[in-house]
mmCIF file of C-alpha atoms and ligand atoms in Angstrom:
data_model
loop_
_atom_site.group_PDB
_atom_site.id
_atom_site.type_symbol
_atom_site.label_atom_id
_atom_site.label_comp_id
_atom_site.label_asym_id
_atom_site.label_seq_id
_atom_site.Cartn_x
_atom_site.Cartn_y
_atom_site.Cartn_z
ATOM 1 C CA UNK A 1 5.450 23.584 -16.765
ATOM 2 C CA UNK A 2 5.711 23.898 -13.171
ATOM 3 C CA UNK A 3 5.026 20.508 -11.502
ATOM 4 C CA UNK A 4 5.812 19.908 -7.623
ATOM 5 C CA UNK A 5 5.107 16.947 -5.583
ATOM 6 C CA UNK A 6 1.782 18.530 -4.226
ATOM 7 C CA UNK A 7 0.407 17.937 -7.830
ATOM 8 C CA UNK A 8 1.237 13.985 -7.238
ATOM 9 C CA UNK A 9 -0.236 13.894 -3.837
ATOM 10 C CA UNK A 10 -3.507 15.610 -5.060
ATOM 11 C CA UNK A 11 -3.814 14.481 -8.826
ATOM 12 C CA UNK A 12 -3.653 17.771 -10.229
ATOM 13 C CA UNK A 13 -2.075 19.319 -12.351
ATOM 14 C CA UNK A 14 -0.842 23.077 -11.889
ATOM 15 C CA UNK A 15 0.465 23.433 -8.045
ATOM 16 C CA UNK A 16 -2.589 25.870 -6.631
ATOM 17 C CA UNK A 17 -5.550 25.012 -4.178
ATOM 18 C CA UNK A 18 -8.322 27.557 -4.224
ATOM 19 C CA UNK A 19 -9.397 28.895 -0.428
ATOM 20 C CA UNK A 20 -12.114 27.476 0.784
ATOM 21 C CA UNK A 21 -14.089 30.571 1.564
ATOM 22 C CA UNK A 22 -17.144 30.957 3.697
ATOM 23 C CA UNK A 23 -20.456 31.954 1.891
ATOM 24 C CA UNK A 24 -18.034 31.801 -1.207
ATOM 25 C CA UNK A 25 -16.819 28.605 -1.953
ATOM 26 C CA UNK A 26 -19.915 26.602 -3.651
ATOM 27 C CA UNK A 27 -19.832 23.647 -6.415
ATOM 28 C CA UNK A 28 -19.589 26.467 -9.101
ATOM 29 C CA UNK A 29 -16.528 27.893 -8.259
ATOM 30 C CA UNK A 30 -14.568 24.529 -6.863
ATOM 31 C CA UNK A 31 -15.625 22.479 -10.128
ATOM 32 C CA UNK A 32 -14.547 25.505 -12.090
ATOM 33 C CA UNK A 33 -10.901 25.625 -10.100
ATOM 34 C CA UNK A 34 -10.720 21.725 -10.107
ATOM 35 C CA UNK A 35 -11.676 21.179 -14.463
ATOM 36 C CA UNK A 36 -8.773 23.964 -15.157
ATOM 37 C CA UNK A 37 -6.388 21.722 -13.143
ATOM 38 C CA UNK A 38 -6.057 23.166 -9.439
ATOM 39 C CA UNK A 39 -8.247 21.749 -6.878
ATOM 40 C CA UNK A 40 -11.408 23.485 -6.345
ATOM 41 C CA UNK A 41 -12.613 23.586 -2.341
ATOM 42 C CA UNK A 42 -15.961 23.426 -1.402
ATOM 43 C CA UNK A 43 -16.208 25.901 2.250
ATOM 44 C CA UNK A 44 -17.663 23.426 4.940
ATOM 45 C CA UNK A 45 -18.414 26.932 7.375
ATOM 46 C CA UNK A 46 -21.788 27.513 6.438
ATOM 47 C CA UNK A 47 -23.392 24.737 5.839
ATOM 48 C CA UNK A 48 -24.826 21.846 7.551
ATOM 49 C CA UNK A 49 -24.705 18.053 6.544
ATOM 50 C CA UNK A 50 -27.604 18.347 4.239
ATOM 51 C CA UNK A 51 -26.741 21.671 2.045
ATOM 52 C CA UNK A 52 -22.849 20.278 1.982
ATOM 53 C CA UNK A 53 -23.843 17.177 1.274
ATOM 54 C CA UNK A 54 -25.731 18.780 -1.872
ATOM 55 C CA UNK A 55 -23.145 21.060 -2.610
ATOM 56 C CA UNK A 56 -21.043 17.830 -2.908
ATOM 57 C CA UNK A 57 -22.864 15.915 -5.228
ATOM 58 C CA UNK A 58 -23.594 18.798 -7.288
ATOM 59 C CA UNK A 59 -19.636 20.036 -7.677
ATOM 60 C CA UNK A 60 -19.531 15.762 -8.898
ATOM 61 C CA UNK A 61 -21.636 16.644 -10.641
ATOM 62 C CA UNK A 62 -19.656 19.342 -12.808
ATOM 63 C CA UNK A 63 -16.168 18.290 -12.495
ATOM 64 C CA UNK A 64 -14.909 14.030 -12.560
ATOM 65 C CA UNK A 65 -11.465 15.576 -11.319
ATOM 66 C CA UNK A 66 -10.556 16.011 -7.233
ATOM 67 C CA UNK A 67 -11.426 18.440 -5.147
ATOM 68 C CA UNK A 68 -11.964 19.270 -1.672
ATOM 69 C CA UNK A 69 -13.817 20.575 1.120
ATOM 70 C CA UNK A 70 -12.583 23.125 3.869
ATOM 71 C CA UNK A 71 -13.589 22.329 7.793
ATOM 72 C CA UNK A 72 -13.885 25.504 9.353
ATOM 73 C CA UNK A 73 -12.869 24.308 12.928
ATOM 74 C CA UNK A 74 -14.979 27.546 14.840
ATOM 75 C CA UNK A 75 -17.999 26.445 12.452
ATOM 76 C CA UNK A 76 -21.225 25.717 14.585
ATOM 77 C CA UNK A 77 -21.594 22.718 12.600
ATOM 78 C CA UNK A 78 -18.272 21.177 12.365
ATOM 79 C CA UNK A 79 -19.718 18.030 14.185
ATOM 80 C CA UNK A 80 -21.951 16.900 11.108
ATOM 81 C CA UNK A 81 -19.395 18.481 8.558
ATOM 82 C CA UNK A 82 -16.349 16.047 9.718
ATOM 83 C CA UNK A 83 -18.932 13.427 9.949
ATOM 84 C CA UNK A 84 -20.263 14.162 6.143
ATOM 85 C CA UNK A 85 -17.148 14.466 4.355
ATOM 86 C CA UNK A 86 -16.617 10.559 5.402
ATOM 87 C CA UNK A 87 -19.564 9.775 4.169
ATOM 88 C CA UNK A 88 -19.817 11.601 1.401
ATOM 89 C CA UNK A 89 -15.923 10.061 0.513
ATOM 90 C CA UNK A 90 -14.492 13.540 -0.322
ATOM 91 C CA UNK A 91 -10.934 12.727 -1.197
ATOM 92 C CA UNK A 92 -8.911 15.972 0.033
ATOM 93 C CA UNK A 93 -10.125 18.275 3.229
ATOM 94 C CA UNK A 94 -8.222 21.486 4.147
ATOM 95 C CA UNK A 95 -8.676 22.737 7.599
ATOM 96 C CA UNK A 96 -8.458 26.603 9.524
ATOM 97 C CA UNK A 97 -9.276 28.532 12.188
ATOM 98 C CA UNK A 98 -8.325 25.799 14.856
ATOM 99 C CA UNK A 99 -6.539 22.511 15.996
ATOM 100 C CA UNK A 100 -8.347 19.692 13.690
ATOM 101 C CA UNK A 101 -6.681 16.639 16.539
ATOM 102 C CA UNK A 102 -10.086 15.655 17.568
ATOM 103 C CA UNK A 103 -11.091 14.563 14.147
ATOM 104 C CA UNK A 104 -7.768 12.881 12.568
ATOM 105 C CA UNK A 105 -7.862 9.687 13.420
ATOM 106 C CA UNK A 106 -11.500 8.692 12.171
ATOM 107 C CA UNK A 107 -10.215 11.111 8.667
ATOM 108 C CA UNK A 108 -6.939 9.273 8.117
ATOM 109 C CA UNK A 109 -9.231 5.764 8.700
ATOM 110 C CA UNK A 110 -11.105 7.092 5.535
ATOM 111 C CA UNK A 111 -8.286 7.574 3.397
ATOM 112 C CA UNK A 112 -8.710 11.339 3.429
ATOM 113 C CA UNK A 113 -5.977 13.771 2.609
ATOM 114 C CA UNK A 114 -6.037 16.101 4.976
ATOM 115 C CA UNK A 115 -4.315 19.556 4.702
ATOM 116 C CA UNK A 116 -4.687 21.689 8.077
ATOM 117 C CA UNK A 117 -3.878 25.662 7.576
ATOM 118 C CA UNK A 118 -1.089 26.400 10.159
ATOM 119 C CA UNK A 119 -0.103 29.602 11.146
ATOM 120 C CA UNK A 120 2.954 28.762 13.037
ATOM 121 C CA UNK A 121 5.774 26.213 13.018
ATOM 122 C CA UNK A 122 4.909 24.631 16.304
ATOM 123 C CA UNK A 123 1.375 23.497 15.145
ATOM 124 C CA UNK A 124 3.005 22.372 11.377
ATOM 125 C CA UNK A 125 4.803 20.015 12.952
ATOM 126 C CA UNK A 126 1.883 18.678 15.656
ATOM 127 C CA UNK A 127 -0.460 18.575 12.539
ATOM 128 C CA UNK A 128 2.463 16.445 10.874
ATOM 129 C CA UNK A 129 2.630 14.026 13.984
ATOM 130 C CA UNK A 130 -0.963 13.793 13.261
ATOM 131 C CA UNK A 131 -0.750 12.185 9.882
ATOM 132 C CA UNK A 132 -1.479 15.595 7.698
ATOM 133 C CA UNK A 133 -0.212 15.062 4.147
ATOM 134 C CA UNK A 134 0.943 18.732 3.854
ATOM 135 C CA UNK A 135 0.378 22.248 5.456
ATOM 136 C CA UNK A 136 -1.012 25.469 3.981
ATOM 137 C CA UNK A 137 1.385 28.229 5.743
ATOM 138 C CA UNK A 138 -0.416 30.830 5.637
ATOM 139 C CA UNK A 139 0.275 34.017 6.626
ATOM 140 C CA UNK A 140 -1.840 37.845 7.567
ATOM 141 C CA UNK A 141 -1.728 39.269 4.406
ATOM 142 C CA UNK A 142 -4.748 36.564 3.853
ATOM 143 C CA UNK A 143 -8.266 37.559 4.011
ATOM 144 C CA UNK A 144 -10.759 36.391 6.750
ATOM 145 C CA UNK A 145 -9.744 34.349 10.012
ATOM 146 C CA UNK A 146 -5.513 35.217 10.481
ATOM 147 C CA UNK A 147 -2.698 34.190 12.772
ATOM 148 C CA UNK A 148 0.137 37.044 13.981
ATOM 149 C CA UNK A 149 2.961 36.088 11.049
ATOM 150 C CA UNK A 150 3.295 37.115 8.129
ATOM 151 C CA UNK A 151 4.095 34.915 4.827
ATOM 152 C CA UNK A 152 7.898 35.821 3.962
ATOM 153 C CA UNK A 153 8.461 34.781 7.144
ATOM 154 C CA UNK A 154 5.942 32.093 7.851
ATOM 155 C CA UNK A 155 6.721 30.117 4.962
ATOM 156 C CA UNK A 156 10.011 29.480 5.457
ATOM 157 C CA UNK A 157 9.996 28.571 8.890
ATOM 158 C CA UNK A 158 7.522 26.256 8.181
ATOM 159 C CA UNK A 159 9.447 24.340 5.489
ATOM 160 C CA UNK A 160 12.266 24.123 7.991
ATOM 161 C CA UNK A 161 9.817 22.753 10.254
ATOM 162 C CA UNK A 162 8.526 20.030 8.539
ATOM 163 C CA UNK A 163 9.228 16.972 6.001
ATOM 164 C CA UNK A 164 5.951 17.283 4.605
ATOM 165 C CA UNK A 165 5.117 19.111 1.839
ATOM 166 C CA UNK A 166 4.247 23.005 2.251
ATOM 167 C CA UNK A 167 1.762 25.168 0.279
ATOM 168 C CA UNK A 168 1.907 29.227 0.977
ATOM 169 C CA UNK A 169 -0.773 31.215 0.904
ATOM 170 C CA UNK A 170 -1.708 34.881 1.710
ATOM 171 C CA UNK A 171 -0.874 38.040 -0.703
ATOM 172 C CA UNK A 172 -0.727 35.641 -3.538
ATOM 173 C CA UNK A 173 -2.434 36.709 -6.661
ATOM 174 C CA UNK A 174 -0.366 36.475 -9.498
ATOM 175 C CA UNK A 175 2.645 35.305 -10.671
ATOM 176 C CA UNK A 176 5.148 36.725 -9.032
ATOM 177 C CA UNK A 177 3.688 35.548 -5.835
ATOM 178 C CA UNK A 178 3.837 31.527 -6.869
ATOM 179 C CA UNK A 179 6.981 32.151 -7.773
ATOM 180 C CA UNK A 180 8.251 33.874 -4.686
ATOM 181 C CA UNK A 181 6.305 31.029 -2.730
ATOM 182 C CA UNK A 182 8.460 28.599 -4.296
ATOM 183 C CA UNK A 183 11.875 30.351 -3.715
ATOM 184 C CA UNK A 184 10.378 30.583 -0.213
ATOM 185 C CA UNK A 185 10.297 26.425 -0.468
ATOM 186 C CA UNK A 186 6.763 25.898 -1.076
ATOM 187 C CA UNK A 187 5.624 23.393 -3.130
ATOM 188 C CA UNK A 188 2.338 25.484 -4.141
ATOM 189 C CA UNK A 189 -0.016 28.014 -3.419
ATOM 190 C CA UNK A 190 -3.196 28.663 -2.112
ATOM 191 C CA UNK A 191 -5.244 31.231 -3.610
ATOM 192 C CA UNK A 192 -8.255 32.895 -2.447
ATOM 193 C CA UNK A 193 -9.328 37.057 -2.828
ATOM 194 C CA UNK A 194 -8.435 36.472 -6.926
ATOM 195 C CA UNK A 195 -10.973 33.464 -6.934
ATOM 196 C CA UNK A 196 -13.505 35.838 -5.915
ATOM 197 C CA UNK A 197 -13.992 37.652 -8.849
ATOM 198 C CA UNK A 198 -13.830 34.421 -11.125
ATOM 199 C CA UNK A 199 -16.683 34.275 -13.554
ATOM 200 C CA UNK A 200 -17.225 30.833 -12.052
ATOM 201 C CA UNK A 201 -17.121 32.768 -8.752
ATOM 202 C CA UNK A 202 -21.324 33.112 -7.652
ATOM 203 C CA UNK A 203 -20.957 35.944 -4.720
ATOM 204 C CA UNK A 204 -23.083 39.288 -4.901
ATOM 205 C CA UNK A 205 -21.533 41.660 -7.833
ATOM 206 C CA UNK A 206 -21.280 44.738 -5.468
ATOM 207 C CA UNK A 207 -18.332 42.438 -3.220
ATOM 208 C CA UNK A 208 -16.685 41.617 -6.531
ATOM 209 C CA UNK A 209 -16.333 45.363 -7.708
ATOM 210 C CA UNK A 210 -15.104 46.028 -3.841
ATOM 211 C CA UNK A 211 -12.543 43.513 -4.904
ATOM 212 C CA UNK A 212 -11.524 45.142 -8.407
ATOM 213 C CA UNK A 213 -11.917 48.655 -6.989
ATOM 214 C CA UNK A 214 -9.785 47.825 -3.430
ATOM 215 C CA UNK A 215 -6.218 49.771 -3.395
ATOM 216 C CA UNK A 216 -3.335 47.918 -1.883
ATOM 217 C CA UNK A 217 -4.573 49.730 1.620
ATOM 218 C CA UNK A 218 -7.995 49.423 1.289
ATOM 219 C CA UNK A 219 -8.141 46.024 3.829
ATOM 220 C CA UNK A 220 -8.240 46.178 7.762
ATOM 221 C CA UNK A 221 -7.962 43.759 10.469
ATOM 222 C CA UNK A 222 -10.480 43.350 13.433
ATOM 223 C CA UNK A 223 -11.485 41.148 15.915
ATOM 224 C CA UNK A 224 -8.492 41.356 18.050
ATOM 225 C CA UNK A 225 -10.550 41.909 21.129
ATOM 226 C CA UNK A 226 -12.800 39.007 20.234
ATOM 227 C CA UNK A 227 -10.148 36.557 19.714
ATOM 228 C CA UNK A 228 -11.190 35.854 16.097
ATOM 229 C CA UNK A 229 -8.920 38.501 14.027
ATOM 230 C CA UNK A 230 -10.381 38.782 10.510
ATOM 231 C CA UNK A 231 -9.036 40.796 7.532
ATOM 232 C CA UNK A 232 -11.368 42.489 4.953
ATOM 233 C CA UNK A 233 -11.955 45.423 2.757
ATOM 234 C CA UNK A 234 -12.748 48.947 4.544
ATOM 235 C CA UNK A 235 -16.506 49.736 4.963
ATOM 236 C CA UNK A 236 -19.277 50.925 6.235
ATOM 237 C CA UNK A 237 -19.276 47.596 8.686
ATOM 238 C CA UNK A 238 -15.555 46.991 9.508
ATOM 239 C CA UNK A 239 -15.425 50.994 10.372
ATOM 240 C CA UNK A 240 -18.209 50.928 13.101
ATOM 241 C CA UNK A 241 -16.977 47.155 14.192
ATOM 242 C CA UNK A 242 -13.267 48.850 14.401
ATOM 243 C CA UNK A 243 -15.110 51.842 16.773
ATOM 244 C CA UNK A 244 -16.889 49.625 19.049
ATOM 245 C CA UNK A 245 -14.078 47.415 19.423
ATOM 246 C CA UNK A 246 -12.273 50.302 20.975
ATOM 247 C CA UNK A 247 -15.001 51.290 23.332
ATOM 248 C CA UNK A 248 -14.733 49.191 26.617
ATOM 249 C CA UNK A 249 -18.042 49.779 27.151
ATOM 250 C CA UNK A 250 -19.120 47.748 24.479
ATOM 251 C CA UNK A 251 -18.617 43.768 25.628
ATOM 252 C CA UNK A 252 -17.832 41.048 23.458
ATOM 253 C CA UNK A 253 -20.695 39.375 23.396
ATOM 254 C CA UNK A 254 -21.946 42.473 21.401
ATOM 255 C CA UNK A 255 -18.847 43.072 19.154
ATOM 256 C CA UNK A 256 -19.925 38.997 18.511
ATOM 257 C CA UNK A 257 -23.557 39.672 17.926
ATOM 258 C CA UNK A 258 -22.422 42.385 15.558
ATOM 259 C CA UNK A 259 -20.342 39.677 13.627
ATOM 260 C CA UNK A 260 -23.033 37.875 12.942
ATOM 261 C CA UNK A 261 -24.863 37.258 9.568
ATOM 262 C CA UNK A 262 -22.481 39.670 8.202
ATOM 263 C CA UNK A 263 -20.288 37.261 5.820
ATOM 264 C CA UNK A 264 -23.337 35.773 4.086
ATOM 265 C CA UNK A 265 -24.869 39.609 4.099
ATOM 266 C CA UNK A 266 -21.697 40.712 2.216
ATOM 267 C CA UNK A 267 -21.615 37.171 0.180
ATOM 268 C CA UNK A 268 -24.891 36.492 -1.114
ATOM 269 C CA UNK A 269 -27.101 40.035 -0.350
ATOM 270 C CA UNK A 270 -23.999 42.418 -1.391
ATOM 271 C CA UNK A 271 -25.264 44.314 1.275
ATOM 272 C CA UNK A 272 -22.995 47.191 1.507
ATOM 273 C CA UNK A 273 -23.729 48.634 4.749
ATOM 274 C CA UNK A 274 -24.193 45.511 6.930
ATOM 275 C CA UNK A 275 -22.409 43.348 5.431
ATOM 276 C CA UNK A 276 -18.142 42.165 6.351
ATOM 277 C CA UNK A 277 -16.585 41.632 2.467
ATOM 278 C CA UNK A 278 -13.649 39.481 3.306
ATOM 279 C CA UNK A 279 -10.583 40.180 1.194
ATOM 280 C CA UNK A 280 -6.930 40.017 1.743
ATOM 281 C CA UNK A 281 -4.488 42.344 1.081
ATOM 282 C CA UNK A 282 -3.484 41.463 -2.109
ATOM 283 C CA UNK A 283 -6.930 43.226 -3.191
ATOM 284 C CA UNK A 284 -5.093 45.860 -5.160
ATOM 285 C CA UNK A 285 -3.575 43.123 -6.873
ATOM 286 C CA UNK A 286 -7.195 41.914 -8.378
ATOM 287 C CA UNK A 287 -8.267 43.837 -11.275
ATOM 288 C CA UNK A 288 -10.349 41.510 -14.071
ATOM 289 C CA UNK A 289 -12.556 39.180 -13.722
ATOM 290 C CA UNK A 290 -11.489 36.047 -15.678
ATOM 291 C CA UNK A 291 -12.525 32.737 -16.197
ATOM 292 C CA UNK A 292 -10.774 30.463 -13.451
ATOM 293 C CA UNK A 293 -8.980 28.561 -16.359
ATOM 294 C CA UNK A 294 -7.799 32.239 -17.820
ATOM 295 C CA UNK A 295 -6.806 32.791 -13.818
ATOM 296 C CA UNK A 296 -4.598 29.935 -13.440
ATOM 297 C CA UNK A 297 -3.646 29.683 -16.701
ATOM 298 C CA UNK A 298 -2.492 33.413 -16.490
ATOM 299 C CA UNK A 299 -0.412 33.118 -13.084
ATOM 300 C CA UNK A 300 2.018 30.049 -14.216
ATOM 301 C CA UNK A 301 2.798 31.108 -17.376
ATOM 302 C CA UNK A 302 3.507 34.729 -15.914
ATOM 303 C CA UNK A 303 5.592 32.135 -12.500
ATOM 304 C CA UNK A 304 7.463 30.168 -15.202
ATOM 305 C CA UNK A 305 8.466 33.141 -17.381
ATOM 306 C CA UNK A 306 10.065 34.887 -13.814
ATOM 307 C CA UNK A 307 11.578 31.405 -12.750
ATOM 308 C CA UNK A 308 13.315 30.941 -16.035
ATOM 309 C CA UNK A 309 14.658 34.581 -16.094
ATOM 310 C CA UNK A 310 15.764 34.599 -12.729
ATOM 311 C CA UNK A 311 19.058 32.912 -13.281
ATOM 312 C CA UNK A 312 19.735 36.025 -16.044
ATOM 313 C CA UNK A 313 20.302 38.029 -12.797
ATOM 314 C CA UNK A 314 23.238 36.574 -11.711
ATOM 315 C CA UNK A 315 27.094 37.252 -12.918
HETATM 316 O O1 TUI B 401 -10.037 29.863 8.390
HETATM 317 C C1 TUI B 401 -9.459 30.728 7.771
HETATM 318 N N1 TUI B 401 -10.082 31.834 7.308
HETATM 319 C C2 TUI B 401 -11.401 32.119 7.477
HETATM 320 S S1 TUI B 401 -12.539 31.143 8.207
HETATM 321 C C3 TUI B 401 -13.730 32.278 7.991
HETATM 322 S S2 TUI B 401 -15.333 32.054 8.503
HETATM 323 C C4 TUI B 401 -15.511 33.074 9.841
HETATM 324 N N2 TUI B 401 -14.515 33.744 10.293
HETATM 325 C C5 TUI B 401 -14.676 34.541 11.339
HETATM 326 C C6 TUI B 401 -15.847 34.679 11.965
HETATM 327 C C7 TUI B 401 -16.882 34.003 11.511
HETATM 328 C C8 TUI B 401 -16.725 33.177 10.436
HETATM 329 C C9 TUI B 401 -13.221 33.338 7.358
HETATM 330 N N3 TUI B 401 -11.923 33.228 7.072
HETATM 331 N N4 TUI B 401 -8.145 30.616 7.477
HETATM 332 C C10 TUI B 401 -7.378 29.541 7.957
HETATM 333 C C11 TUI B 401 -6.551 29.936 9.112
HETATM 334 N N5 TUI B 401 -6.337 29.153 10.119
HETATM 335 N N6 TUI B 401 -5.901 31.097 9.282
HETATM 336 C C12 TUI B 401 -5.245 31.016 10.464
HETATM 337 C C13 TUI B 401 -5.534 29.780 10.992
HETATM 338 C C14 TUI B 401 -5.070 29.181 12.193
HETATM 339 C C15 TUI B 401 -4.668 29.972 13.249
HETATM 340 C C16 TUI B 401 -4.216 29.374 14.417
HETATM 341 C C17 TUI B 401 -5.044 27.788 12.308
HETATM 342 C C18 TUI B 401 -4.627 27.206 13.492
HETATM 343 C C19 TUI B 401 -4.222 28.017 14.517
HETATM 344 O O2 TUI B 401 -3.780 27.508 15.713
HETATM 345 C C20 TUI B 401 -4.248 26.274 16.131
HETATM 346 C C21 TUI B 401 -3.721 25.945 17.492
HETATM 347 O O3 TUI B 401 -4.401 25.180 18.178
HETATM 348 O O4 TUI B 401 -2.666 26.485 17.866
#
């Protein structure tokens, strides 16, 4: 059994934290994660106070064990979210996409765990300062928002960085990726492009057969012009948003406009032409869909087995 001190700190019991995806992450697939002994996250991106506050109650609802909500720092309603998760006394928050200083203080007052993503070693160790419990390095291989590094290198640096402890994430899917993460000195994982084809998992069926389908180059990063760099899978939308973003007569407002709508399109609709199907690049790496409890259940054993034969490498 692999046990690290991220599973004392969060009251779990398997090492892994699910991504807390936008348009993705609901009470079905965080209860799922969190009752087969990871913690579930519930995404905080797309939702105002009421519909997270539901989404909440109803993941209580389905699961008596912890779990967590993400605060997507570039969400329009991150106000109300940082506000509801107090309320609503969610025990464990993650945090991306931004600097989450403004709201510490009155988080750390309610007991809250929180876990900002960092994606360098700099902000680890300001987020430490700041009274975060642990860090999620994680690196571009990832899908959606991403930072320059990559994860063999971020992850290390990071764990030099800090006393805290460290959870990698990006390009891990199976395995041979937790294990990796932990001879990177991680203390766990975050997962998120294999959650999305959980059964548990509620997005459109056409994104989850992008996912099984997708071939280890089959992702492609945008958004550099717009500030807000964002992997997913190749189509019919990150094609013409890759054109435009080239064309200087296009401005950014546009290239924003064009952004727009198109997670939940690809999310909920499965709108294949309009729609942007985050994934990361460990895509190719996704090919049944499984119960969560098969998932996780799947990638220790397969992490332990590697771990315990690793030493029959060496004379
Ligand atoms: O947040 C994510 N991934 C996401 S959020 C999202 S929703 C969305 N995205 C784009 C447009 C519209 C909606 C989809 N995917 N991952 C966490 C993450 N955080 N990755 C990288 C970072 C990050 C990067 C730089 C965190 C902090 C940072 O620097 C902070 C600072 O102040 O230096």
């Amino acid at each position: 059994m692999i046990h690290t001190p991220i599973c004392e700190l969060l009251g779990i019991e398997y090492p892994i934290i699910q991504g807390g995806m936008a348009w993705v992450a609901d009470a079905s697939l965080a209860s799922a994660v969190s009752n087969a002994g990871g913690l579930g996250v519930i995404a905080g991106m797309n939702s105002n106070a009421e519909q997270l506050r539901a989404e909440i109650r109803k993941c209580r609802e389905m699961t008596d064990r912890p779990f967590g909500v993400n605060v997507m720092l570039m969400s329009p309603f991150v106000e109300e979210v940082a506000r509801t998760v107090i309320e609503e006394h969610v025990p464990v928050l993650t945090t991306g996409a931004g600097n989450p200083g403004k709201y510490m203080a009155a988080w750390l007052e309610a007991g809250i765990k929180v876990l900002p993503v960092v994606a360098s070693t700099g902000f680890a160790r300001l987020v430490e300062k700041r009274g975060a419990r642990a860090v999620i390095a994680e690196g571009a291989e990832s899908g959606g928002h991403i930072g320059e590094l990559h994860t063999m290198a971020l992850v290390p640096q990071v764990c030099d960085s800090v006393k805290i402890p460290v959870l990698a994430a990006g390009g891990i899917a199976d395995g041979r990726g937790i294990a990796a993460a932990l001879m990177l000195g991680a203390d766990g994982v975050q997962v998120g492009t294999r959650f999305l084809v959980a059964k548990e998992c509620t997005i459109s069926q056409v994104y989850k057969d992008k996912v099984l389908k997708a071939k280890d180059i089959d992702t492609i990063v945008t958004g550099i012009r717009t500030g807000d760099t964002v992997r997913s899978l190749k189509s019919n939308f990150s094609r013409t948003f890759a054109k435009k973003e080239n064309d200087p007569s296009i401005t950014k407002e546009e290239l924003e406009r064009l952004g727009t709508g198109a997670l939940r399109l690809a999310a909920r609709e499965g709108d294949e032409a309009n729609g942007c199907f985050l994934a990361g690049e460990c895509s190719g790496l996704v090919n049944k869909e499984q119960t969560a409890k098969e998932m996780i259940q799947e990638m220790f054993l397969e992490a332990e087995q590697i771990l315990k034969g690793a030493s029959n490498r060496i004379r």
